[in-house]
């Protein structure tokens, strides 16, 4: 058996194929609030939070004017954006609602609270916040016991 991956390894960024770069930037920057770090004409853009070089890459290299892949095919299920606090996740919910973007779902996983939606290209997007690790549900043997329950969106919405 091989050695496990280094525990500080993280997903650095995701790069999405989009049909219309301006439309995608309207969602990721205009609605969610990411900052545009660099743009290459109408072909690619890189956005981030906090000044990082990029958390999300967007490009039209193979997809300009394209359609989302049909159901029943492989590919990206969703990208997940981790918010640092419950209040920050509540702010994201308010932004999404103000933009008239419907939620596909909202779940309490015990370890996290998550909102699910689609970007303008049909890519799945999860907006979530983790609970402190000490509060994660565990079974009788101490193993992680994640769940999927309905998230109280009204309670999240009231968070300040």
PDB file of C-alpha atoms in Angstrom:
ATOM      1  CA  UNK A   1       0.000   0.000   0.000  1.00  0.00           C
ATOM      2  CA  UNK A   2       1.305   3.458  -0.860  1.00  0.00           C
ATOM      3  CA  UNK A   3       1.807   6.243   1.634  1.00  0.00           C
ATOM      4  CA  UNK A   4      -1.138   8.616   2.089  1.00  0.00           C
ATOM      5  CA  UNK A   5      -1.025  12.002   0.440  1.00  0.00           C
ATOM      6  CA  UNK A   6       0.496  14.836   2.476  1.00  0.00           C
ATOM      7  CA  UNK A   7      -2.230  16.087   4.877  1.00  0.00           C
ATOM      8  CA  UNK A   8      -1.817  19.741   3.858  1.00  0.00           C
ATOM      9  CA  UNK A   9      -2.545  19.013   0.192  1.00  0.00           C
ATOM     10  CA  UNK A  10      -5.522  21.074  -1.055  1.00  0.00           C
ATOM     11  CA  UNK A  11      -7.402  21.584  -4.283  1.00  0.00           C
ATOM     12  CA  UNK A  12      -5.844  24.796  -5.572  1.00  0.00           C
ATOM     13  CA  UNK A  13      -8.353  25.813  -8.235  1.00  0.00           C
ATOM     14  CA  UNK A  14     -10.920  24.576 -10.689  1.00  0.00           C
ATOM     15  CA  UNK A  15     -11.020  25.566 -14.352  1.00  0.00           C
ATOM     16  CA  UNK A  16     -14.412  25.582 -16.065  1.00  0.00           C
ATOM     17  CA  UNK A  17     -15.335  25.561 -19.736  1.00  0.00           C
ATOM     18  CA  UNK A  18     -18.014  28.211 -20.299  1.00  0.00           C
ATOM     19  CA  UNK A  19     -20.054  29.294 -23.320  1.00  0.00           C
ATOM     20  CA  UNK A  20     -19.891  33.058 -22.677  1.00  0.00           C
ATOM     21  CA  UNK A  21     -17.105  34.590 -20.603  1.00  0.00           C
ATOM     22  CA  UNK A  22     -18.953  37.818 -19.757  1.00  0.00           C
ATOM     23  CA  UNK A  23     -21.991  35.869 -18.578  1.00  0.00           C
ATOM     24  CA  UNK A  24     -19.813  33.617 -16.415  1.00  0.00           C
ATOM     25  CA  UNK A  25     -18.015  36.644 -14.932  1.00  0.00           C
ATOM     26  CA  UNK A  26     -21.394  38.204 -14.187  1.00  0.00           C
ATOM     27  CA  UNK A  27     -22.161  35.196 -12.007  1.00  0.00           C
ATOM     28  CA  UNK A  28     -18.815  34.512 -10.341  1.00  0.00           C
ATOM     29  CA  UNK A  29     -17.836  38.173  -9.845  1.00  0.00           C
ATOM     30  CA  UNK A  30     -21.149  40.011 -10.013  1.00  0.00           C
ATOM     31  CA  UNK A  31     -23.252  37.627  -7.922  1.00  0.00           C
ATOM     32  CA  UNK A  32     -20.811  35.635  -5.775  1.00  0.00           C
ATOM     33  CA  UNK A  33     -18.318  38.484  -5.389  1.00  0.00           C
ATOM     34  CA  UNK A  34     -15.058  36.950  -6.600  1.00  0.00           C
ATOM     35  CA  UNK A  35     -12.470  39.436  -7.880  1.00  0.00           C
ATOM     36  CA  UNK A  36     -11.246  39.369 -11.477  1.00  0.00           C
ATOM     37  CA  UNK A  37      -7.481  38.791 -11.320  1.00  0.00           C
ATOM     38  CA  UNK A  38      -6.689  38.536 -15.029  1.00  0.00           C
ATOM     39  CA  UNK A  39      -8.548  38.335 -18.307  1.00  0.00           C
ATOM     40  CA  UNK A  40      -7.450  37.220 -21.776  1.00  0.00           C
ATOM     41  CA  UNK A  41      -9.902  38.978 -24.112  1.00  0.00           C
ATOM     42  CA  UNK A  42     -13.069  36.884 -24.507  1.00  0.00           C
ATOM     43  CA  UNK A  43     -11.185  33.607 -24.129  1.00  0.00           C
ATOM     44  CA  UNK A  44     -10.281  33.196 -20.448  1.00  0.00           C
ATOM     45  CA  UNK A  45     -10.431  34.827 -17.045  1.00  0.00           C
ATOM     46  CA  UNK A  46      -9.120  34.034 -13.586  1.00  0.00           C
ATOM     47  CA  UNK A  47     -11.047  34.990 -10.431  1.00  0.00           C
ATOM     48  CA  UNK A  48     -10.266  34.695  -6.747  1.00  0.00           C
ATOM     49  CA  UNK A  49     -11.083  35.627  -3.192  1.00  0.00           C
ATOM     50  CA  UNK A  50      -8.556  37.482  -1.098  1.00  0.00           C
ATOM     51  CA  UNK A  51      -6.034  38.238  -3.825  1.00  0.00           C
ATOM     52  CA  UNK A  52      -4.926  34.658  -4.580  1.00  0.00           C
ATOM     53  CA  UNK A  53      -3.828  34.287  -8.234  1.00  0.00           C
ATOM     54  CA  UNK A  54      -6.982  32.278  -8.994  1.00  0.00           C
ATOM     55  CA  UNK A  55      -9.442  29.957  -7.370  1.00  0.00           C
ATOM     56  CA  UNK A  56     -11.567  29.607 -10.502  1.00  0.00           C
ATOM     57  CA  UNK A  57     -10.452  29.703 -14.100  1.00  0.00           C
ATOM     58  CA  UNK A  58     -13.054  30.283 -16.801  1.00  0.00           C
ATOM     59  CA  UNK A  59     -12.409  29.686 -20.506  1.00  0.00           C
ATOM     60  CA  UNK A  60     -14.134  29.452 -23.869  1.00  0.00           C
ATOM     61  CA  UNK A  61     -11.263  27.671 -25.645  1.00  0.00           C
ATOM     62  CA  UNK A  62     -13.345  24.558 -26.415  1.00  0.00           C
ATOM     63  CA  UNK A  63     -16.794  25.782 -25.457  1.00  0.00           C
ATOM     64  CA  UNK A  64     -17.649  29.231 -26.880  1.00  0.00           C
ATOM     65  CA  UNK A  65     -21.388  29.241 -27.547  1.00  0.00           C
ATOM     66  CA  UNK A  66     -21.624  25.655 -26.349  1.00  0.00           C
ATOM     67  CA  UNK A  67     -24.351  23.838 -24.470  1.00  0.00           C
ATOM     68  CA  UNK A  68     -24.038  22.106 -21.092  1.00  0.00           C
ATOM     69  CA  UNK A  69     -23.318  18.376 -21.330  1.00  0.00           C
ATOM     70  CA  UNK A  70     -26.455  16.242 -21.284  1.00  0.00           C
ATOM     71  CA  UNK A  71     -27.512  14.315 -18.194  1.00  0.00           C
ATOM     72  CA  UNK A  72     -26.113  10.808 -18.076  1.00  0.00           C
ATOM     73  CA  UNK A  73     -22.603  11.831 -19.131  1.00  0.00           C
ATOM     74  CA  UNK A  74     -19.463  12.047 -17.059  1.00  0.00           C
ATOM     75  CA  UNK A  75     -17.816  15.284 -16.020  1.00  0.00           C
ATOM     76  CA  UNK A  76     -17.954  17.820 -13.241  1.00  0.00           C
ATOM     77  CA  UNK A  77     -20.734  17.207 -10.686  1.00  0.00           C
ATOM     78  CA  UNK A  78     -20.123  20.475  -8.868  1.00  0.00           C
ATOM     79  CA  UNK A  79     -17.456  22.808  -7.654  1.00  0.00           C
ATOM     80  CA  UNK A  80     -17.600  23.623  -3.954  1.00  0.00           C
ATOM     81  CA  UNK A  81     -16.847  27.062  -2.561  1.00  0.00           C
ATOM     82  CA  UNK A  82     -15.961  27.023   1.144  1.00  0.00           C
ATOM     83  CA  UNK A  83     -17.006  30.071   3.165  1.00  0.00           C
ATOM     84  CA  UNK A  84     -15.143  30.816   6.422  1.00  0.00           C
ATOM     85  CA  UNK A  85     -18.210  31.466   8.607  1.00  0.00           C
ATOM     86  CA  UNK A  86     -21.948  30.882   8.759  1.00  0.00           C
ATOM     87  CA  UNK A  87     -22.480  34.632   8.359  1.00  0.00           C
ATOM     88  CA  UNK A  88     -20.434  34.604   5.141  1.00  0.00           C
ATOM     89  CA  UNK A  89     -22.537  31.689   3.818  1.00  0.00           C
ATOM     90  CA  UNK A  90     -25.704  33.630   4.733  1.00  0.00           C
ATOM     91  CA  UNK A  91     -24.350  36.582   2.752  1.00  0.00           C
ATOM     92  CA  UNK A  92     -23.797  34.281  -0.246  1.00  0.00           C
ATOM     93  CA  UNK A  93     -27.408  33.086   0.079  1.00  0.00           C
ATOM     94  CA  UNK A  94     -28.655  36.677   0.072  1.00  0.00           C
ATOM     95  CA  UNK A  95     -26.562  37.462  -3.037  1.00  0.00           C
ATOM     96  CA  UNK A  96     -27.900  34.424  -4.896  1.00  0.00           C
ATOM     97  CA  UNK A  97     -31.492  35.212  -3.940  1.00  0.00           C
ATOM     98  CA  UNK A  98     -31.098  38.888  -4.899  1.00  0.00           C
ATOM     99  CA  UNK A  99     -29.897  37.765  -8.335  1.00  0.00           C
ATOM    100  CA  UNK A 100     -32.988  35.546  -8.721  1.00  0.00           C
ATOM    101  CA  UNK A 101     -30.947  32.357  -8.966  1.00  0.00           C
ATOM    102  CA  UNK A 102     -32.915  29.348  -7.704  1.00  0.00           C
ATOM    103  CA  UNK A 103     -31.412  26.814  -5.330  1.00  0.00           C
ATOM    104  CA  UNK A 104     -31.357  23.181  -6.436  1.00  0.00           C
ATOM    105  CA  UNK A 105     -31.131  22.140  -2.797  1.00  0.00           C
ATOM    106  CA  UNK A 106     -29.931  22.995   0.705  1.00  0.00           C
ATOM    107  CA  UNK A 107     -28.475  20.356   3.015  1.00  0.00           C
ATOM    108  CA  UNK A 108     -27.136  19.969   6.518  1.00  0.00           C
ATOM    109  CA  UNK A 109     -24.454  17.273   6.335  1.00  0.00           C
ATOM    110  CA  UNK A 110     -23.564  17.374  10.027  1.00  0.00           C
ATOM    111  CA  UNK A 111     -20.015  18.424   9.120  1.00  0.00           C
ATOM    112  CA  UNK A 112     -21.222  21.318   6.974  1.00  0.00           C
ATOM    113  CA  UNK A 113     -24.152  23.383   5.765  1.00  0.00           C
ATOM    114  CA  UNK A 114     -24.506  23.560   1.987  1.00  0.00           C
ATOM    115  CA  UNK A 115     -26.458  25.361  -0.710  1.00  0.00           C
ATOM    116  CA  UNK A 116     -26.640  23.880  -4.215  1.00  0.00           C
ATOM    117  CA  UNK A 117     -27.296  25.790  -7.435  1.00  0.00           C
ATOM    118  CA  UNK A 118     -26.225  26.055 -11.075  1.00  0.00           C
ATOM    119  CA  UNK A 119     -24.044  28.658 -12.755  1.00  0.00           C
ATOM    120  CA  UNK A 120     -25.173  30.149 -16.092  1.00  0.00           C
ATOM    121  CA  UNK A 121     -23.498  27.271 -17.967  1.00  0.00           C
ATOM    122  CA  UNK A 122     -25.292  24.602 -15.949  1.00  0.00           C
ATOM    123  CA  UNK A 123     -22.262  23.698 -13.822  1.00  0.00           C
ATOM    124  CA  UNK A 124     -23.195  22.561 -10.337  1.00  0.00           C
ATOM    125  CA  UNK A 125     -22.036  24.935  -7.597  1.00  0.00           C
ATOM    126  CA  UNK A 126     -22.008  24.155  -3.877  1.00  0.00           C
ATOM    127  CA  UNK A 127     -21.698  27.064  -1.457  1.00  0.00           C
ATOM    128  CA  UNK A 128     -20.897  25.747   2.016  1.00  0.00           C
ATOM    129  CA  UNK A 129     -19.352  26.296   5.399  1.00  0.00           C
ATOM    130  CA  UNK A 130     -17.749  23.656   7.610  1.00  0.00           C
ATOM    131  CA  UNK A 131     -18.665  23.250  11.246  1.00  0.00           C
ATOM    132  CA  UNK A 132     -15.750  23.065  13.678  1.00  0.00           C
ATOM    133  CA  UNK A 133     -14.220  19.575  13.529  1.00  0.00           C
ATOM    134  CA  UNK A 134     -15.035  19.004  17.213  1.00  0.00           C
ATOM    135  CA  UNK A 135     -18.747  19.261  16.293  1.00  0.00           C
ATOM    136  CA  UNK A 136     -18.668  16.722  13.437  1.00  0.00           C
ATOM    137  CA  UNK A 137     -20.964  13.739  13.998  1.00  0.00           C
ATOM    138  CA  UNK A 138     -19.228  10.474  14.866  1.00  0.00           C
ATOM    139  CA  UNK A 139     -20.433   6.916  15.279  1.00  0.00           C
ATOM    140  CA  UNK A 140     -19.843   4.770  18.365  1.00  0.00           C
ATOM    141  CA  UNK A 141     -16.332   3.909  17.170  1.00  0.00           C
ATOM    142  CA  UNK A 142     -15.350   7.529  16.508  1.00  0.00           C
ATOM    143  CA  UNK A 143     -15.625   7.329  12.713  1.00  0.00           C
ATOM    144  CA  UNK A 144     -17.099  10.217  10.774  1.00  0.00           C
ATOM    145  CA  UNK A 145     -20.879   9.856  10.363  1.00  0.00           C
ATOM    146  CA  UNK A 146     -21.954  12.442   7.802  1.00  0.00           C
ATOM    147  CA  UNK A 147     -25.676  12.861   7.136  1.00  0.00           C
ATOM    148  CA  UNK A 148     -27.901  14.604   4.635  1.00  0.00           C
ATOM    149  CA  UNK A 149     -30.759  16.505   6.222  1.00  0.00           C
ATOM    150  CA  UNK A 150     -32.804  19.465   5.046  1.00  0.00           C
ATOM    151  CA  UNK A 151     -31.042  22.733   5.850  1.00  0.00           C
ATOM    152  CA  UNK A 152     -33.169  25.380   7.549  1.00  0.00           C
ATOM    153  CA  UNK A 153     -32.640  28.069   4.913  1.00  0.00           C
ATOM    154  CA  UNK A 154     -34.799  30.597   6.790  1.00  0.00           C
ATOM    155  CA  UNK A 155     -32.543  30.241   9.841  1.00  0.00           C
ATOM    156  CA  UNK A 156     -29.442  30.628   7.667  1.00  0.00           C
ATOM    157  CA  UNK A 157     -30.975  33.677   5.960  1.00  0.00           C
ATOM    158  CA  UNK A 158     -31.423  35.360   9.370  1.00  0.00           C
ATOM    159  CA  UNK A 159     -27.712  34.937  10.239  1.00  0.00           C
ATOM    160  CA  UNK A 160     -25.837  38.245  10.439  1.00  0.00           C
TER     161      UNK A 160
END
